XYZ file of C-alpha atoms in Angstrom:
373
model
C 39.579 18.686 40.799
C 41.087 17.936 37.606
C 39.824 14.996 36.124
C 41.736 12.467 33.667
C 41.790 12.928 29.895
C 38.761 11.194 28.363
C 38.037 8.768 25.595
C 36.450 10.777 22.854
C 34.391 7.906 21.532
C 33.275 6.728 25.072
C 31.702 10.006 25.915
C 29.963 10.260 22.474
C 28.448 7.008 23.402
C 27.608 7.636 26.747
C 25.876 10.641 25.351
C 23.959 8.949 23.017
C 22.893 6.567 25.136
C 21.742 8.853 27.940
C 19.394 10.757 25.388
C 17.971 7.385 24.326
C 14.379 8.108 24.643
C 13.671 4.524 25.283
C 16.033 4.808 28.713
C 14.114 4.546 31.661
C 15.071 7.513 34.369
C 15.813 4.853 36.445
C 18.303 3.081 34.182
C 19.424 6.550 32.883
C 20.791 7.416 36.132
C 21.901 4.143 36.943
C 24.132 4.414 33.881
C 25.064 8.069 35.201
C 26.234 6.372 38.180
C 28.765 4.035 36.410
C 29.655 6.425 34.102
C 30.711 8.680 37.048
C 32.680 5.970 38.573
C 34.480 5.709 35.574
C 35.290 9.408 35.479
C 32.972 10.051 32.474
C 30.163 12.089 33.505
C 32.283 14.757 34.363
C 32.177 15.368 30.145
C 28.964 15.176 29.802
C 25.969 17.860 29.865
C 24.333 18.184 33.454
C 20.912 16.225 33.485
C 18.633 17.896 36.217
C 15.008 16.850 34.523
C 12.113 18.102 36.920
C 10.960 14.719 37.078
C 14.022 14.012 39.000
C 12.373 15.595 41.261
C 8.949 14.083 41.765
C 10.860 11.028 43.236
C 13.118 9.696 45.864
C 16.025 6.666 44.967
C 17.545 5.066 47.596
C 21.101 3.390 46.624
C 21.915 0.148 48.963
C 23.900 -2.908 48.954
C 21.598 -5.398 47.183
C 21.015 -8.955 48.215
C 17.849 -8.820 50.562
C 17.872 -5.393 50.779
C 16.746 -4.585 47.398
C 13.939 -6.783 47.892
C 12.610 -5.972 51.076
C 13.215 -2.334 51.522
C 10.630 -1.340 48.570
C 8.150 -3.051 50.350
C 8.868 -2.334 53.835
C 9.955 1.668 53.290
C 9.113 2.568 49.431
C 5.657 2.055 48.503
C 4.486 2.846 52.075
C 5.694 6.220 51.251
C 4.637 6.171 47.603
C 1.112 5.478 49.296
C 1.262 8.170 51.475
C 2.713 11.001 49.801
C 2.661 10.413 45.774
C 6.238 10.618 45.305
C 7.568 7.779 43.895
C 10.638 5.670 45.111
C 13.574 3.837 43.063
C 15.919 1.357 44.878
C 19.321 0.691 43.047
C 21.009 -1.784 44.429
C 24.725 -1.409 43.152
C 26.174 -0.223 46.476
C 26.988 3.068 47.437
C 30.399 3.029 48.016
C 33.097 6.118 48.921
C 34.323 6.364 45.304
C 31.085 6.429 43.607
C 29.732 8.955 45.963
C 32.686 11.518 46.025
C 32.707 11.066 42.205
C 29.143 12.132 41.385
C 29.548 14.689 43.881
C 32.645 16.240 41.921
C 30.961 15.382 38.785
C 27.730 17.259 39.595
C 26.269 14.388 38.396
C 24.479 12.825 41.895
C 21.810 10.395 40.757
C 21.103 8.542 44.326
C 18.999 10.890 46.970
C 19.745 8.819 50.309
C 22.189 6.013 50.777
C 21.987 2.917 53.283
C 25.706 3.264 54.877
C 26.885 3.567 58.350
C 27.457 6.451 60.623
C 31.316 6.324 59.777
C 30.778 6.896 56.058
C 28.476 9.346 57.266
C 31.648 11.094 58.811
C 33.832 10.703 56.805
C 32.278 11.920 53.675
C 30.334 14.390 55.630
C 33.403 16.301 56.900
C 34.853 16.505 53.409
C 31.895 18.138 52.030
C 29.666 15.486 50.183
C 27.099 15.097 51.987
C 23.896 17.743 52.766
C 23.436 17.646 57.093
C 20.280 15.467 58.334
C 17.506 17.908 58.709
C 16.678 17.176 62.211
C 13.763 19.476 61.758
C 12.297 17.117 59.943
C 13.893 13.653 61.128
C 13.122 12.825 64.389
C 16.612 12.519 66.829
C 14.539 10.814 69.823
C 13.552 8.117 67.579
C 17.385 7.074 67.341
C 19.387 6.058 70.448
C 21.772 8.180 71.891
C 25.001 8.297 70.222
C 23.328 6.714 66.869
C 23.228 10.228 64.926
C 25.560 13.064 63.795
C 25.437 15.664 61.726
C 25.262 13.588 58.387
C 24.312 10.457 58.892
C 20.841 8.704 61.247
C 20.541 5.730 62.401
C 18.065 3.283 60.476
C 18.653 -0.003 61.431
C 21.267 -2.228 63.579
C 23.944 -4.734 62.769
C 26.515 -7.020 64.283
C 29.409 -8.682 63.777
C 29.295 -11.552 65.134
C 31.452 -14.968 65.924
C 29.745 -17.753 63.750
C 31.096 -21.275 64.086
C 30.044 -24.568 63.017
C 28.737 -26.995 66.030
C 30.004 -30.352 64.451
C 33.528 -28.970 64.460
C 34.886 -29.152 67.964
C 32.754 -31.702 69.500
C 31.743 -30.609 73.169
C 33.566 -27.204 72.909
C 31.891 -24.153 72.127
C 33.657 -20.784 70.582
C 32.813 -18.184 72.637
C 35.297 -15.385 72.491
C 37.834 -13.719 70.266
C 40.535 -15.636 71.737
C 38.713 -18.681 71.321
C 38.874 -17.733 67.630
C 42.344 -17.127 66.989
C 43.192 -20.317 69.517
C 43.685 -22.673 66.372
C 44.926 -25.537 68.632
C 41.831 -26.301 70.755
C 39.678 -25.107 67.796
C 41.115 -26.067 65.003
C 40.003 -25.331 61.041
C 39.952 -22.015 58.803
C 38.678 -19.110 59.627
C 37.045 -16.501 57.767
C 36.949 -12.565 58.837
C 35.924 -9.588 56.431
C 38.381 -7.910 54.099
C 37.802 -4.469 55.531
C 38.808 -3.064 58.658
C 35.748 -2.425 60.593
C 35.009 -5.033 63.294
C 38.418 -7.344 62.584
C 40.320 -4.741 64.121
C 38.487 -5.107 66.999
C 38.081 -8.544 67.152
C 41.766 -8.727 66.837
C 42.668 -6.518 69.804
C 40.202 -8.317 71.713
C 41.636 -12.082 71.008
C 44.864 -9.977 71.966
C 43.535 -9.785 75.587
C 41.923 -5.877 75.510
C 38.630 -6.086 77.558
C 35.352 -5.835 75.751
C 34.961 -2.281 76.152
C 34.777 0.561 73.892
C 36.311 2.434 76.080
C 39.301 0.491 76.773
C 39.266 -0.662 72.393
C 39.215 2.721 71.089
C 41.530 4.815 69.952
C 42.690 1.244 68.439
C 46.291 -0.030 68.233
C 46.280 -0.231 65.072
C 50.108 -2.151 65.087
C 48.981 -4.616 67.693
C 45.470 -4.743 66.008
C 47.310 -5.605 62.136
C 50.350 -7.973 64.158
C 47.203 -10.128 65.898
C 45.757 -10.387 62.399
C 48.812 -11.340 60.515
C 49.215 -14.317 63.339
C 46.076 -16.123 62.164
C 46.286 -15.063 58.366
C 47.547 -19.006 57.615
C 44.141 -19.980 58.654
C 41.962 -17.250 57.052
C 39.914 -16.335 54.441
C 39.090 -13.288 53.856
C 35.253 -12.831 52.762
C 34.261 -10.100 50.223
C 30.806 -10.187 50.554
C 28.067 -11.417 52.761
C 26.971 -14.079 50.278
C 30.453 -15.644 50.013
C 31.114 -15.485 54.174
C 27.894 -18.171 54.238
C 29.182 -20.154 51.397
C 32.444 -20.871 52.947
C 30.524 -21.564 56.348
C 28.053 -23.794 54.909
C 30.144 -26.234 52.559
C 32.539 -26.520 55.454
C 35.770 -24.667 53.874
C 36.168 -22.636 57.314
C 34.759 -23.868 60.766
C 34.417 -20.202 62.418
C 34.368 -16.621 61.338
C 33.569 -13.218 61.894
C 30.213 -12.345 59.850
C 27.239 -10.272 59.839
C 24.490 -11.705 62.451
C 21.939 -11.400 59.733
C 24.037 -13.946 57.634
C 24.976 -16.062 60.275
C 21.201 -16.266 61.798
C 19.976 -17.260 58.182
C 21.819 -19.993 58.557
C 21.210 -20.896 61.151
C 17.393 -21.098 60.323
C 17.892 -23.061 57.846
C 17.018 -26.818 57.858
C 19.664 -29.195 59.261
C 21.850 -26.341 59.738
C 25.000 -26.608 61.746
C 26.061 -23.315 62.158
C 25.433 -21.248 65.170
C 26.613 -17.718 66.550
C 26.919 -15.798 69.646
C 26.160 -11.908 70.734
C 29.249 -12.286 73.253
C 32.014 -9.740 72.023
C 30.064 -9.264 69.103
C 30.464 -5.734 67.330
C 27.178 -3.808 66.919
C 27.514 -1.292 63.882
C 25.087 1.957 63.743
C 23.741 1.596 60.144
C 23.058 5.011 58.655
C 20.931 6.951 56.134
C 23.236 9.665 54.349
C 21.981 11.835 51.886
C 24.811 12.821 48.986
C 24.987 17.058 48.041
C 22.912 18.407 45.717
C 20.620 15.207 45.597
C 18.385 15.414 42.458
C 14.942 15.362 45.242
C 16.437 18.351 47.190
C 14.526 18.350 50.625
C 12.081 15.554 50.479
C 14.236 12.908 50.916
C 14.217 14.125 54.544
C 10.504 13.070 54.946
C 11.806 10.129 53.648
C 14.281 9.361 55.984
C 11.696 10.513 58.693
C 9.248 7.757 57.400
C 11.729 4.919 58.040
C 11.827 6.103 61.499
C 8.398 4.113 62.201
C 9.144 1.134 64.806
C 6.219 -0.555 62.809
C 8.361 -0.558 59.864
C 11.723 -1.052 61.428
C 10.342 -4.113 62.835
C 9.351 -5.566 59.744
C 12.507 -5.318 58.523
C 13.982 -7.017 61.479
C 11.327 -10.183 60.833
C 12.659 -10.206 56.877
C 16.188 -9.602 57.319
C 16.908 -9.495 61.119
C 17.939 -5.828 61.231
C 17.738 -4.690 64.222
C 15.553 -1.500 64.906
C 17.014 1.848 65.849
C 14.445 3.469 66.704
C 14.483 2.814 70.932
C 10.341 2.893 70.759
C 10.403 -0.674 68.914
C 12.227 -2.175 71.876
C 9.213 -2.965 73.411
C 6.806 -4.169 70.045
C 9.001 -7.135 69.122
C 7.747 -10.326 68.975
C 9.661 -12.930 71.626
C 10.019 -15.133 68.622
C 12.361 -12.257 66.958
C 14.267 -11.434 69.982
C 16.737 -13.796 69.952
C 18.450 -12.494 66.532
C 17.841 -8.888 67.236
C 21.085 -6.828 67.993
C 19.168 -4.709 69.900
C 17.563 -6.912 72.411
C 18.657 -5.625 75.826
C 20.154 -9.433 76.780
C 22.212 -9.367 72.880
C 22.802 -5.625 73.412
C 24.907 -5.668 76.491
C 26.977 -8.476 75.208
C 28.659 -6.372 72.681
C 30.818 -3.023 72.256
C 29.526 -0.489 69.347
C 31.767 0.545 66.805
C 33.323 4.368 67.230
C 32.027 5.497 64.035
C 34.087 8.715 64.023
C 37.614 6.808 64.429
C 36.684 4.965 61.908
C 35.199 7.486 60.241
C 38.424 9.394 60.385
C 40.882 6.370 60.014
C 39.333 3.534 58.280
C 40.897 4.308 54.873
C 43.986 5.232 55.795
C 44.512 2.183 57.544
C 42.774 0.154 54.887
C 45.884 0.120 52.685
C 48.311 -1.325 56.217
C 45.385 -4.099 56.467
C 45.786 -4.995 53.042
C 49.019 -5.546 52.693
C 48.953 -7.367 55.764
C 46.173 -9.984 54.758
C 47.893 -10.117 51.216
C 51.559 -9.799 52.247
């Protein structure tokens, strides 16, 4: 791949500051990772210290997720094996991955995606294949695994709407959501394809069935969307889809359950949500190629597969387990914000990871410029 000129003076800095013997390794390779995003660690010298390889870092979005996940996954492991895990938290997005993979300059050894990512990076050769040796394929439900990418925990999309808004009528479908007359207000959806295509077709009159969604029409999908984009806002991240919610700037949207059942938790709260057409997304470990940890981050991955732990995480951040054997250990008092609850489950159609895995950024570009146009 040929890679654009470079800034003399940047890359003498970068190098200077990656042989900083005051850098942590952690910060070092955080630094490699924005460096590589920027198209600069292609220049500099390949950085493969053994003691890269006496530990494990996991890349994920943030937010609760770099809080909890240490405790719930990391220093269980670090406990049980010696090898010490690193959580960075700056998102491990397409670009950054396919750029430290052309870089040879990976710095992350497993990152929390979905099963679509999973494909399509996988099929374009950045990703090492799951070791199912190792990581256990009956601890995922059917249909939750591939060749690069497992299952590690469950989420939803999910119609959120605030109860003082509409006065005895309650939002309960798609078409309730893009019916602006009987429920009136803004609405927010994500600004990424997965789930509002779906949504859309749905409020378009296509049954609640994967089967009958996908292959998606994408026109009918993008001409549903531009009807209701006078009335939308379109979210960027999790934090900001509960702001609007919560000061009252929008009075329904389409949002991750785990946002949507924080709120409402939360004292006073007015905001409620329901599992009917809700879109239930595979969440996926995916390991990047030539990983600095090499082969252990597959016991890794094989550790998270605990239902123990998988439930933990569903009591601190309501993701729901994907391993089928925690079905059965959670508490009643969780149940009724788990995705995977058999009553929540059949409510909802799972996302085709592989057409989105080989569409979503082609038609990522069309759904911009129809939410921007």
């Amino acid at each position: 791949m040929k890679m654009p000129p470079q800034d003399p003076c940047l890359t003498d800095a970068a190098r200077l500051a990656l042989n900083d013997p005051t850098l942590s390794s952690a910060r070092r390779r955080q630094l490699l990772a924005l460096l590589g995003a920027a198209g600069v660690s292609a220049m500099l010298p390949l950085r493969r210290a053994h003691a890269d390889a006496a530990k494990i870092v996991v890349c994920n979005w943030g937010g609760d997720a770099i809080k909890h996940q240490p405790a719930v996954w990391g220093k269980p492991f670090e406990k049980a094996t010696g090898t010490k895990v690193e959580f960075d938290g700056t998102g491990p997005s397409f670009g950054k991955i396919r750029t430290m993979v052309e870089s040879n300059n990976v710095v992350w050894d497993v990152c929390d995606a979905n099963l679509a990512a999973a494909h399509s990076l996988g099929k374009r050769g950045y990703l090492e294949p799951i070791d199912y040796a190792i990581v256990d394929r009956n601890k995922v439900r059917p249909g939750f695994s591939s060749e690069y990418g497992v299952s590690h925990f469950i989420y939803s999309f999910v119609l959120a709407y605030d109860k003082k808004a509409f006065g005895d009528r309650v939002p309960r479908t798609w078409a309730d959501f893009w019916n602006t007359k009987d429920f009136p207000g803004m609405r927010i959806l994500p600004d990424r394809v997965l789930a509002s295509l779906e949504a859309a077709l749905m409020a378009d009159g296509v049954p609640a069935d994967a089967a009958k969604i996908y292959p998606i029409d994408e026109k009918r999908a993008l001409d549903k969307i531009a009807a209701i984009k006078e009335h939308a806002i379109f979210w960027k991240t999790g934090a900001e889809s509960q702001q609007l919610l919560r000061q009252g700037e929008a009075t329904m949207g389409l949002v991750w359950h785990t946002r949507a059942a924080v709120m409402r938790r939360e004292p006073g709260s007015s905001i409620d949500f329901t599992w009917n057409q809700g879109i239930l997304i595979p969440a996926g470990w995916l390991v990047p190629k030539g990983n600095p940890a090499g082969r252990k981050v597959f016991d890794f991955i094989a550790s998270t597969q605990s239902p123990e732990s998988q439930i933990e995480l569903l009591r601190l951040m309501g993701n729901g387990p994907a391993n089928p054997a925690a079905s059965a250990l959670v508490p009643p008092e969780l149940r009724k914000d788990n995705p995977t609850d058999d009553e929540n489950f059949r409510q909802q159609i799972v996302a085709d990871a592989v057409w989105h895995g080989e569409n979503q950024d082609r038609i990522y570009n069309e759904y911009v410029k129809v939410i921007t146009g």
